[in-house]
């Protein structure tokens, strides 16, 4: 069984981002970038399935600038077998990313595609669902548990009021939620080994996919700051303040 | 212009999406998918300003599976310019599938409608607000319900029409659901939320300290990721970028430091109270009322004072 894992290079989750003064976007110059945390979880799950003998090959795919190679190296150091980078300087929308991934899937013919449930930069939560739609495959989103058995994937999903378990035939698409696993750290020897693993490169132009943006970003602004509050000395002061605001 | 609105299992959430739909000024039809959904349909029919209710009933729609739900919406799509759903786990699961099948980009999690094609939405865990205009001929939109008040109900009901759902493509099947039954108010619509973090120390302390206070205030209980990961509270209590986004009148954060990802879920709360022993914790900087001290003493004291 073969798995493709789609990974995205995003601003590190610990960074407090700044909006550019001209409101055209977020300032990403000199900001630490990392693998999207949900994608790390997806990579980890693929590796665990391989370690349990249910998967034979893990291929990482990223779409973006040359620098996304670093992200792919991280995934290779975690234990993925090889990687593919589709280079472009364009910032692609989820619909376009899903179309590119579909083309890769047609070449690679995996049994499963894993993605993170959302990227922490655009917070869209769309790509996995869109890819499943374009391929005509079943989807298991927000996964917190995966069991592969008897030719089916049984996936527990995190939903609004608890969990839901689904059973899907292969091929299928799964998107990882936080609770799926705890991603491993990469060790120095594995980082060295990952340097020898292959990252194949393609350009977006090679694939001939229409990736014209459908949404125009008119502006990006700081959220309205909350008015600064006050420190209360004790419970009595807190209660009287809340009563005054008729909160309680 | 006509809008198709996918109803939520919680009628209050449907009513909030309807408010966003009305901001687009057009005829709104509400689609209710599922099994035994007559009551939900009747409640939705009473919401102000609904043209009609469409009911799609089938056993394979009972658990809101994405594939047959999306196909059912696609079959109706010709008659609509906008398809909307709440940013609930179902809305987020189904609508991008619909968008891709129609070759459209979705606009996720809108917090404001500026015009029929221009919307505001948060990015980077709510640390920036993006204004986007859609150039697509149809709009696919999920709505952050915390940002819209519910549309009120009226006595006159809109007509209810039964439609035939798309056949089940059998790409996934339901196995089981584990629902956390709770008689507490629903997190997404609660007026008061008491939320606990790692500072509570254990599952027992979490419940022993916060439950009596929640009972007194008729509050919903929430949690930070740290508290959920530590097993103090169930997953579906998590508030934040990847959990639920809430907008209560009063939010009381107990033993929560206030990571960026948590703050993303509470920025629309009217009053935030933070109770923490660390004066420097980020939550203390954004709280309207910050109380520094040991929560093990403060919480019982607060409960008694109410």
Coordinates of C-alpha atoms in Angstrom, one line a residue:
Chain A
X1 CA 0.0 0.0 0.0
X2 CA 1.3 3.5 -0.9
X3 CA 0.5 6.8 0.8
X4 CA 1.0 10.3 -0.5
X5 CA 1.2 12.9 2.2
X6 CA 0.8 16.6 1.2
X7 CA 2.8 19.0 3.3
X8 CA 2.8 22.8 3.4
X9 CA 5.5 25.2 4.5
X10 CA 3.9 27.8 6.8
X11 CA 4.9 30.4 9.4
X12 CA 5.9 28.7 12.6
X13 CA 2.9 28.3 14.9
X14 CA 4.7 30.1 17.8
X15 CA 5.3 33.3 15.8
X16 CA 3.1 36.3 16.5
X17 CA 2.6 37.6 12.9
X18 CA 2.6 41.2 11.8
X19 CA 0.4 42.7 9.2
X20 CA 2.2 44.8 6.6
X21 CA 1.7 48.5 7.1
X22 CA 0.2 48.9 3.5
X23 CA -2.4 46.2 4.4
X24 CA -1.5 44.0 1.4
X25 CA -0.7 40.9 3.5
X26 CA 1.2 39.5 6.4
X27 CA 5.0 40.2 6.7
X28 CA 6.8 36.9 6.2
X29 CA 10.3 38.3 5.6
X30 CA 12.8 37.0 8.2
X31 CA 10.1 34.9 9.9
X32 CA 10.7 31.4 11.0
X33 CA 8.9 28.9 8.8
X34 CA 8.1 25.2 9.6
X35 CA 6.0 22.3 8.5
X36 CA 2.3 23.0 9.1
X37 CA 1.6 21.2 12.5
X38 CA -1.3 19.2 11.1
X39 CA 0.8 18.0 8.2
X40 CA 3.4 16.8 10.7
X41 CA 0.7 14.7 12.3
X42 CA -0.3 13.3 8.8
X43 CA 3.4 12.4 8.1
X44 CA 3.7 10.7 11.5
X45 CA 0.6 8.6 10.9
X46 CA 1.9 7.4 7.5
X47 CA 5.2 6.4 9.1
X48 CA 3.4 4.5 11.9
X49 CA 1.3 2.7 9.4
X50 CA 4.5 1.8 7.5
X51 CA 6.2 0.6 10.8
X52 CA 3.2 -1.6 11.5
X53 CA 3.8 -3.3 8.1
X54 CA 0.6 -2.1 6.4
X55 CA 2.2 0.5 4.1
X56 CA 5.1 0.0 1.8
X57 CA 5.9 3.5 0.5
X58 CA 5.4 7.1 1.7
X59 CA 5.7 9.9 -0.8
X60 CA 5.7 13.5 0.3
X61 CA 4.4 16.2 -1.9
X62 CA 4.7 20.0 -1.4
X63 CA 3.6 22.8 -3.7
X64 CA 5.3 26.2 -3.4
X65 CA 8.6 27.9 -3.5
X66 CA 12.1 26.3 -3.6
X67 CA 12.3 26.7 0.1
X68 CA 9.6 24.1 0.6
X69 CA 12.5 21.6 0.1
X70 CA 13.4 22.2 3.8
X71 CA 9.9 21.1 4.8
X72 CA 10.2 18.0 2.6
X73 CA 13.6 17.2 4.2
X74 CA 11.9 17.4 7.6
X75 CA 9.4 14.8 6.5
X76 CA 12.1 12.6 5.0
X77 CA 14.0 12.8 8.2
X78 CA 10.9 11.7 10.1
X79 CA 10.8 8.5 7.9
X80 CA 9.1 9.2 4.5
X81 CA 10.7 7.5 1.5
X82 CA 10.9 10.2 -1.1
X83 CA 9.5 13.5 -2.0
X84 CA 8.2 15.6 -4.8
X85 CA 8.2 19.4 -5.0
X86 CA 6.0 21.3 -7.5
X87 CA 7.6 24.7 -7.6
X88 CA 5.8 27.9 -8.2
X89 CA 6.1 31.5 -6.9
X90 CA 2.3 31.9 -7.1
X91 CA 0.3 31.6 -3.8
X92 CA -2.2 28.9 -4.8
X93 CA -5.7 28.6 -3.4
X94 CA -6.9 25.3 -2.0
X95 CA -8.9 24.5 -5.2
X96 CA -5.7 24.9 -7.3
X97 CA -3.6 22.9 -4.8
X98 CA -6.3 20.1 -5.0
X99 CA -6.0 20.1 -8.8
X100 CA -2.2 19.8 -8.7
X101 CA -2.5 17.0 -6.1
X102 CA -5.0 15.2 -8.3
X103 CA -2.5 15.3 -11.2
X104 CA 0.2 13.9 -8.9
X105 CA -2.2 11.2 -7.7
X106 CA -2.9 10.1 -11.3
X107 CA 0.9 9.6 -11.8
X108 CA 1.7 8.0 -8.5
X109 CA -1.5 5.9 -8.0
X110 CA -1.5 5.8 -4.1
X111 CA -4.1 4.0 -2.1
X112 CA -4.4 6.9 0.4
X113 CA -3.7 10.6 0.5
X114 CA -3.1 12.1 3.9
X115 CA -3.3 15.9 4.5
X116 CA -3.5 18.0 7.6
X117 CA -7.1 19.2 8.5
X118 CA -6.1 22.8 7.9
X119 CA -3.1 25.0 7.3
X120 CA -2.5 27.5 10.2
X121 CA -1.8 30.4 7.8
X122 CA -4.9 30.6 5.6
X123 CA -7.1 28.5 8.1
X124 CA -9.2 27.3 5.1
X125 CA -9.8 23.7 5.9
X126 CA -10.6 22.8 2.3
X127 CA -7.8 21.1 0.4
X128 CA -8.4 17.5 1.5
X129 CA -12.2 17.6 0.9
X130 CA -11.6 19.2 -2.5
X131 CA -9.1 16.6 -3.5
X132 CA -11.4 13.8 -2.5
X133 CA -14.2 15.4 -4.6
X134 CA -12.0 15.8 -7.7
X135 CA -10.8 12.2 -7.5
X136 CA -14.3 10.9 -6.7
X137 CA -12.9 9.2 -3.6
X138 CA -14.3 9.0 -0.1
X139 CA -13.1 11.3 2.6
X140 CA -12.4 11.0 6.3
X141 CA -11.7 14.5 7.7
X142 CA -10.6 15.5 11.2
X143 CA -9.2 12.1 11.9
X144 CA -8.2 11.1 15.4
X145 CA -7.7 7.4 14.9
X146 CA -6.9 5.2 11.8
X147 CA -7.1 1.4 11.6
X148 CA -6.3 -0.4 8.3
X149 CA -7.8 -3.9 8.2
X150 CA -9.3 -6.3 5.7
X151 CA -9.0 -3.8 2.8
X152 CA -10.8 -1.0 4.6
X153 CA -9.8 2.1 6.5
X154 CA -11.7 2.6 9.8
X155 CA -11.4 6.2 10.8
X156 CA -12.6 7.9 14.0
X157 CA -13.3 11.6 13.3
X158 CA -13.6 14.5 15.8
X159 CA -17.0 16.1 15.3
X160 CA -18.8 18.9 17.2
X161 CA -20.4 16.8 19.9
X162 CA -18.0 13.9 20.2
X163 CA -16.6 11.4 17.7
X164 CA -17.8 9.5 14.7
X165 CA -16.3 6.4 13.2
X166 CA -16.5 5.7 9.5
X167 CA -15.4 2.8 7.3
X168 CA -14.0 3.6 3.8
X169 CA -12.8 1.4 0.9
X170 CA -9.5 2.3 -0.8
X171 CA -8.5 4.6 -2.4
X172 CA -9.5 7.4 0.1
X173 CA -8.4 10.8 1.4
X174 CA -7.8 11.4 5.1
X175 CA -7.2 14.7 6.9
X176 CA -5.4 14.6 10.3
X177 CA -6.7 16.3 13.4
X178 CA -4.5 17.1 16.5
X179 CA -5.4 14.0 18.4
X180 CA -4.3 11.5 15.8
X181 CA -0.8 11.2 17.2
X182 CA 2.2 12.9 18.7
X183 CA 4.7 13.6 15.8
X184 CA 8.3 12.3 16.5
X185 CA 11.4 14.5 16.7
X186 CA 13.9 14.0 13.9
X187 CA 17.3 12.7 15.1
X188 CA 20.6 13.9 13.8
X189 CA 21.5 10.6 12.0
X190 CA 18.0 10.6 10.4
X191 CA 18.5 14.2 9.2
X192 CA 21.8 13.1 7.7
X193 CA 20.2 10.1 6.0
X194 CA 17.3 12.3 4.7
X195 CA 19.9 14.4 2.7
X196 CA 20.5 11.3 0.6
X197 CA 16.8 10.7 -0.1
X198 CA 15.5 12.0 -3.4
X199 CA 13.4 15.2 -3.9
X200 CA 12.1 15.2 -7.4
X201 CA 11.2 18.6 -8.7
X202 CA 8.6 19.7 -11.2
X203 CA 7.4 23.1 -12.1
X204 CA 3.8 24.1 -12.0
X205 CA 4.0 24.9 -15.7
X206 CA 5.0 21.3 -16.5
X207 CA 1.6 20.1 -15.2
X208 CA -0.5 22.5 -17.4
X209 CA -3.2 23.1 -14.7
X210 CA -5.2 26.3 -14.7
X211 CA -4.4 27.8 -11.3
X212 CA -5.9 31.3 -11.8
X213 CA -7.0 32.7 -8.4
X214 CA -10.8 32.9 -7.9
X215 CA -10.6 35.2 -4.9
X216 CA -9.1 38.6 -4.8
X217 CA -7.6 39.6 -1.5
X218 CA -8.5 43.3 -1.2
X219 CA -6.8 43.9 2.1
X220 CA -5.4 42.3 5.2
X221 CA -5.8 44.2 8.5
X222 CA -4.9 43.8 12.2
X223 CA -7.9 42.7 14.2
X224 CA -9.5 45.4 16.3
X225 CA -7.5 45.4 19.6
X226 CA -9.4 44.6 22.7
X227 CA -9.6 47.5 25.2
X228 CA -7.1 46.9 27.9
X229 CA -8.6 45.6 31.0
X230 CA -8.0 46.1 34.7
X231 CA -6.6 44.0 37.4
X232 CA -8.9 43.2 40.3
X233 CA -7.5 42.6 43.8
X234 CA -9.9 39.9 45.0
X235 CA -13.1 37.9 44.4
X236 CA -15.3 40.6 45.9
X237 CA -14.0 43.2 43.5
X238 CA -14.5 40.8 40.5
X239 CA -18.0 40.0 41.5
X240 CA -19.0 43.6 41.9
X241 CA -17.4 44.5 38.5
X242 CA -19.3 41.7 36.8
X243 CA -22.6 42.7 38.5
X244 CA -22.1 46.3 37.3
X245 CA -21.7 45.0 33.7
X246 CA -24.8 42.8 34.3
X247 CA -22.9 39.7 33.3
X248 CA -24.0 37.7 36.3
Chain B
X1 CA -30.5 35.8 -6.6
X2 CA -31.2 32.8 -4.4
X3 CA -29.3 31.2 -1.6
X4 CA -29.3 27.6 -0.5
X5 CA -28.5 27.3 3.2
X6 CA -27.5 23.9 4.6
X7 CA -29.2 23.6 8.0
X8 CA -27.3 22.6 11.1
X9 CA -28.5 20.0 13.6
X10 CA -28.7 22.9 16.1
X11 CA -31.5 25.3 14.9
X12 CA -29.8 28.2 16.7
X13 CA -26.7 27.8 14.5
X14 CA -29.0 27.7 11.4
X15 CA -30.6 31.0 12.6
X16 CA -27.2 32.6 12.8
X17 CA -26.2 31.6 9.2
X18 CA -29.5 32.9 8.1
X19 CA -28.6 36.4 9.4
X20 CA -25.4 36.2 7.2
X21 CA -27.6 35.1 4.3
X22 CA -30.0 38.0 4.8
X23 CA -27.0 40.4 4.6
X24 CA -26.7 39.2 0.9
X25 CA -30.3 40.3 0.3
X26 CA -31.9 37.5 -1.6
X27 CA -34.3 34.6 -1.4
X28 CA -33.2 31.9 1.1
X29 CA -34.1 28.3 0.9
X30 CA -33.0 26.0 3.8
X31 CA -32.0 22.4 3.1
X32 CA -32.4 19.9 5.9
X33 CA -30.7 16.6 5.3
X34 CA -30.9 13.5 7.5
X35 CA -33.3 11.0 8.9
X36 CA -36.3 11.9 11.1
X37 CA -35.8 15.6 10.5
X38 CA -39.4 16.8 10.4
X39 CA -39.0 18.7 13.7
X40 CA -35.8 20.4 12.7
X41 CA -37.5 21.3 9.4
X42 CA -40.5 22.8 11.1
X43 CA -38.4 24.8 13.5
X44 CA -36.3 26.2 10.5
X45 CA -39.6 27.0 8.6
X46 CA -40.5 29.5 11.4
X47 CA -37.3 31.5 11.0
X48 CA -37.9 35.0 9.7
X49 CA -37.4 35.5 5.9
X50 CA -37.2 32.0 4.6
X51 CA -38.7 31.2 1.2
X52 CA -39.0 27.5 1.6
X53 CA -37.6 24.5 3.4
X54 CA -36.3 21.5 1.4
X55 CA -36.2 18.2 3.1
X56 CA -33.9 15.4 1.9
X57 CA -34.6 12.3 4.0
X58 CA -32.7 9.0 3.7
X59 CA -31.1 6.5 6.2
X60 CA -27.7 7.1 4.6
X61 CA -28.0 10.9 5.3
X62 CA -28.6 10.2 9.1
X63 CA -25.0 10.7 10.0
X64 CA -24.3 13.6 7.6
X65 CA -21.8 11.6 5.4
X66 CA -20.0 14.1 3.2
X67 CA -20.3 12.2 -0.1
X68 CA -24.1 11.8 -0.4
X69 CA -24.7 15.2 1.2
X70 CA -22.4 16.9 -1.4
X71 CA -24.1 15.1 -4.2
X72 CA -27.6 16.1 -2.9
X73 CA -26.5 19.8 -2.8
X74 CA -24.9 19.5 -6.3
X75 CA -28.2 18.3 -7.8
X76 CA -29.8 21.5 -6.5
X77 CA -27.0 23.9 -7.3
X78 CA -28.3 25.1 -10.7
X79 CA -31.1 27.0 -9.0
X80 CA -28.8 28.9 -6.6
X81 CA -26.2 31.7 -6.7
X82 CA -24.9 31.1 -3.2
X83 CA -24.6 27.9 -1.1
X84 CA -23.9 28.5 2.6
X85 CA -23.4 26.4 5.7
X86 CA -22.2 27.0 9.3
X87 CA -18.5 26.4 10.0
X88 CA -19.6 23.4 12.0
X89 CA -17.8 20.0 11.6
X90 CA -20.5 19.1 9.0
X91 CA -20.3 22.3 7.1
X92 CA -16.5 22.2 7.0
X93 CA -16.6 18.6 5.9
X94 CA -19.3 18.9 3.1
X95 CA -19.0 22.3 1.5
X96 CA -15.4 22.2 0.1
X97 CA -16.5 18.9 -1.6
X98 CA -19.4 20.8 -3.1
X99 CA -17.2 23.7 -4.2
X100 CA -14.6 21.4 -5.9
X101 CA -17.4 19.5 -7.7
X102 CA -18.7 22.8 -9.1
X103 CA -15.2 24.1 -9.8
X104 CA -15.6 27.0 -7.3
X105 CA -13.3 28.3 -4.5
X106 CA -14.9 28.3 -1.1
X107 CA -14.8 31.3 1.2
X108 CA -14.3 29.8 4.6
X109 CA -15.5 31.0 8.0
X110 CA -16.7 34.5 7.1
X111 CA -17.2 37.0 9.9
X112 CA -18.8 39.8 8.0
X113 CA -20.6 40.4 4.7
X114 CA -19.5 43.7 3.0
X115 CA -21.4 43.1 -0.2
X116 CA -22.8 40.1 -2.1
X117 CA -19.3 39.2 -3.3
X118 CA -17.0 40.7 -0.6
X119 CA -16.5 39.2 2.8
X120 CA -14.2 39.4 5.8
X121 CA -12.6 36.3 7.3
X122 CA -9.9 35.7 9.9
X123 CA -6.5 34.2 8.9
X124 CA -3.4 33.2 11.0
X125 CA -5.4 32.2 14.0
X126 CA -7.4 35.4 14.0
X127 CA -4.2 37.6 14.1
X128 CA -5.2 39.1 10.8
X129 CA -8.5 39.8 9.0
X130 CA -8.6 39.4 5.3
X131 CA -11.1 41.1 3.0
X132 CA -11.8 38.9 0.0
X133 CA -13.9 39.3 -3.2
X134 CA -15.0 36.3 -5.0
X135 CA -14.8 36.4 -8.8
X136 CA -16.6 33.0 -9.1
X137 CA -20.1 33.0 -10.7
X138 CA -21.4 31.1 -7.7
X139 CA -20.3 31.6 -4.1
X140 CA -19.7 28.7 -1.7
X141 CA -19.5 30.1 1.9
X142 CA -19.1 28.8 5.4
X143 CA -20.1 31.1 8.2
X144 CA -18.5 31.7 11.6
X145 CA -21.7 31.6 13.6
X146 CA -20.1 33.3 16.6
X147 CA -20.0 36.5 14.5
X148 CA -23.7 36.7 13.6
X149 CA -26.7 37.0 15.9
X150 CA -29.5 34.5 15.3
X151 CA -32.5 35.5 13.1
X152 CA -35.6 35.5 15.2
X153 CA -38.5 33.1 14.7
X154 CA -42.1 34.1 13.8
X155 CA -45.5 32.4 13.8
X156 CA -45.9 32.0 10.1
X157 CA -44.1 29.1 8.7
X158 CA -42.5 28.8 5.3
X159 CA -43.6 25.9 3.0
X160 CA -41.8 22.6 3.4
X161 CA -41.0 20.7 0.2
X162 CA -39.7 17.1 0.2
X163 CA -36.9 16.4 -2.4
X164 CA -35.3 13.2 -3.4
X165 CA -31.7 13.0 -2.1
X166 CA -28.9 11.9 -4.4
X167 CA -28.2 8.1 -4.2
X168 CA -25.5 7.0 -1.8
X169 CA -22.2 6.7 -3.7
X170 CA -21.0 4.3 -1.0
X171 CA -17.6 5.9 -0.6
X172 CA -17.9 5.8 3.1
X173 CA -20.1 4.1 5.7
X174 CA -21.1 5.0 9.2
X175 CA -19.8 2.6 12.0
X176 CA -20.6 4.4 15.2
X177 CA -20.8 7.7 17.0
X178 CA -19.8 8.5 20.5
X179 CA -21.7 11.6 21.7
X180 CA -20.7 13.4 24.9
X181 CA -24.2 13.9 26.4
X182 CA -24.4 16.9 28.5
X183 CA -27.2 18.8 30.1
X184 CA -25.1 22.0 30.1
X185 CA -25.8 24.8 27.6
X186 CA -24.2 24.3 24.2
X187 CA -20.7 25.8 24.0
X188 CA -21.4 27.7 20.7
X189 CA -24.5 29.4 22.0
X190 CA -23.9 29.7 25.7
X191 CA -24.2 33.1 27.4
X192 CA -21.5 32.3 29.9
X193 CA -18.6 29.9 29.4
X194 CA -16.1 28.8 32.1
X195 CA -13.0 27.3 30.6
X196 CA -10.2 25.4 32.3
X197 CA -6.6 24.9 31.3
X198 CA -3.6 22.9 32.4
X199 CA -3.5 24.9 35.7
X200 CA -6.4 22.8 37.0
X201 CA -4.0 19.9 37.5
X202 CA -6.2 16.9 37.0
X203 CA -9.5 15.8 35.6
X204 CA -11.0 15.5 39.2
X205 CA -10.0 19.1 40.1
X206 CA -11.2 20.3 36.7
X207 CA -14.7 19.0 37.4
X208 CA -14.7 19.5 41.2
X209 CA -13.8 23.1 40.9
X210 CA -15.4 24.3 37.7
X211 CA -18.7 22.3 37.7
X212 CA -20.3 23.9 40.8
X213 CA -19.4 27.4 39.4
X214 CA -20.8 26.5 36.0
X215 CA -24.0 25.2 37.7
X216 CA -24.4 28.5 39.5
X217 CA -23.9 30.6 36.4
X218 CA -25.8 28.2 34.1
X219 CA -22.6 28.2 32.1
X220 CA -21.1 25.9 29.4
X221 CA -17.8 24.3 30.2
X222 CA -14.8 24.7 27.8
X223 CA -11.2 23.9 27.8
X224 CA -7.8 24.8 26.4
X225 CA -5.9 22.3 24.2
X226 CA -3.5 21.6 27.1
X227 CA -6.4 20.6 29.3
X228 CA -7.9 18.3 26.6
X229 CA -4.5 16.8 25.8
X230 CA -3.9 16.1 29.5
X231 CA -7.3 14.3 29.6
X232 CA -9.0 16.8 32.0
X233 CA -11.8 17.5 29.5
X234 CA -13.3 15.8 26.4
X235 CA -12.0 16.9 22.9
X236 CA -15.2 18.6 21.9
X237 CA -14.9 21.1 24.7
X238 CA -11.7 22.6 23.1
X239 CA -11.9 26.3 22.3
X240 CA -9.5 27.9 19.9
X241 CA -8.2 28.0 16.3
X242 CA -8.8 24.2 15.8
X243 CA -11.6 23.8 18.3
X244 CA -14.7 25.8 18.7
X245 CA -15.0 29.6 18.3
X246 CA -17.2 31.1 20.8
X247 CA -18.7 34.6 21.5
X248 CA -20.4 34.5 25.0
X249 CA -21.3 37.5 27.0
X250 CA -18.9 36.3 29.7
X251 CA -15.9 34.1 29.3
X252 CA -14.0 33.0 32.4
X253 CA -10.6 31.5 31.7
X254 CA -9.3 29.5 34.7
X255 CA -5.6 28.4 34.7
X256 CA -5.3 29.1 31.0
X257 CA -2.1 30.9 29.8
X258 CA -3.6 32.1 26.6
X259 CA -1.6 30.8 23.7
X260 CA -2.3 32.4 20.3
X261 CA -4.3 29.4 19.2
X262 CA -6.6 29.6 22.3
X263 CA -7.2 33.4 22.0
X264 CA -8.3 32.8 18.4
X265 CA -11.4 31.2 19.7
X266 CA -12.5 33.8 22.3
X267 CA -11.7 37.2 20.8
X268 CA -15.4 37.9 20.2
X269 CA -16.4 37.3 23.8
X270 CA -17.9 40.5 25.3
X271 CA -16.2 40.2 28.7
X272 CA -13.1 38.1 29.4
X273 CA -12.2 37.2 33.0
X274 CA -8.8 35.6 33.6
X275 CA -7.9 33.8 36.8
X276 CA -4.3 32.8 36.8
X277 CA -1.3 32.7 39.2
X278 CA 1.0 34.1 36.6
X279 CA 0.6 37.8 36.2
X280 CA 2.6 37.8 33.0
X281 CA 0.4 35.1 31.2
X282 CA -0.8 36.4 27.8
X283 CA -4.4 35.9 28.8
X284 CA -4.0 38.5 31.6
X285 CA -3.0 41.1 28.9
X286 CA -6.3 40.7 27.0
X287 CA -8.7 40.1 29.9
X288 CA -11.2 42.7 30.9
X289 CA -10.8 41.6 34.5
X290 CA -7.6 39.8 35.6
X291 CA -7.4 38.2 39.0
X292 CA -3.9 37.0 40.0
X293 CA -3.9 34.2 42.5
X294 CA -4.3 30.5 43.2
X295 CA -7.4 29.2 41.4
X296 CA -7.9 26.4 44.0
X297 CA -8.8 29.1 46.5
X298 CA -10.3 31.7 44.2
X299 CA -12.8 29.4 42.4
X300 CA -14.6 28.1 45.6
X301 CA -14.6 31.6 46.9
X302 CA -16.1 32.9 43.7
X303 CA -18.8 30.2 43.8
X304 CA -19.7 31.2 47.3
X305 CA -19.9 34.9 46.5
X306 CA -22.4 34.3 43.7

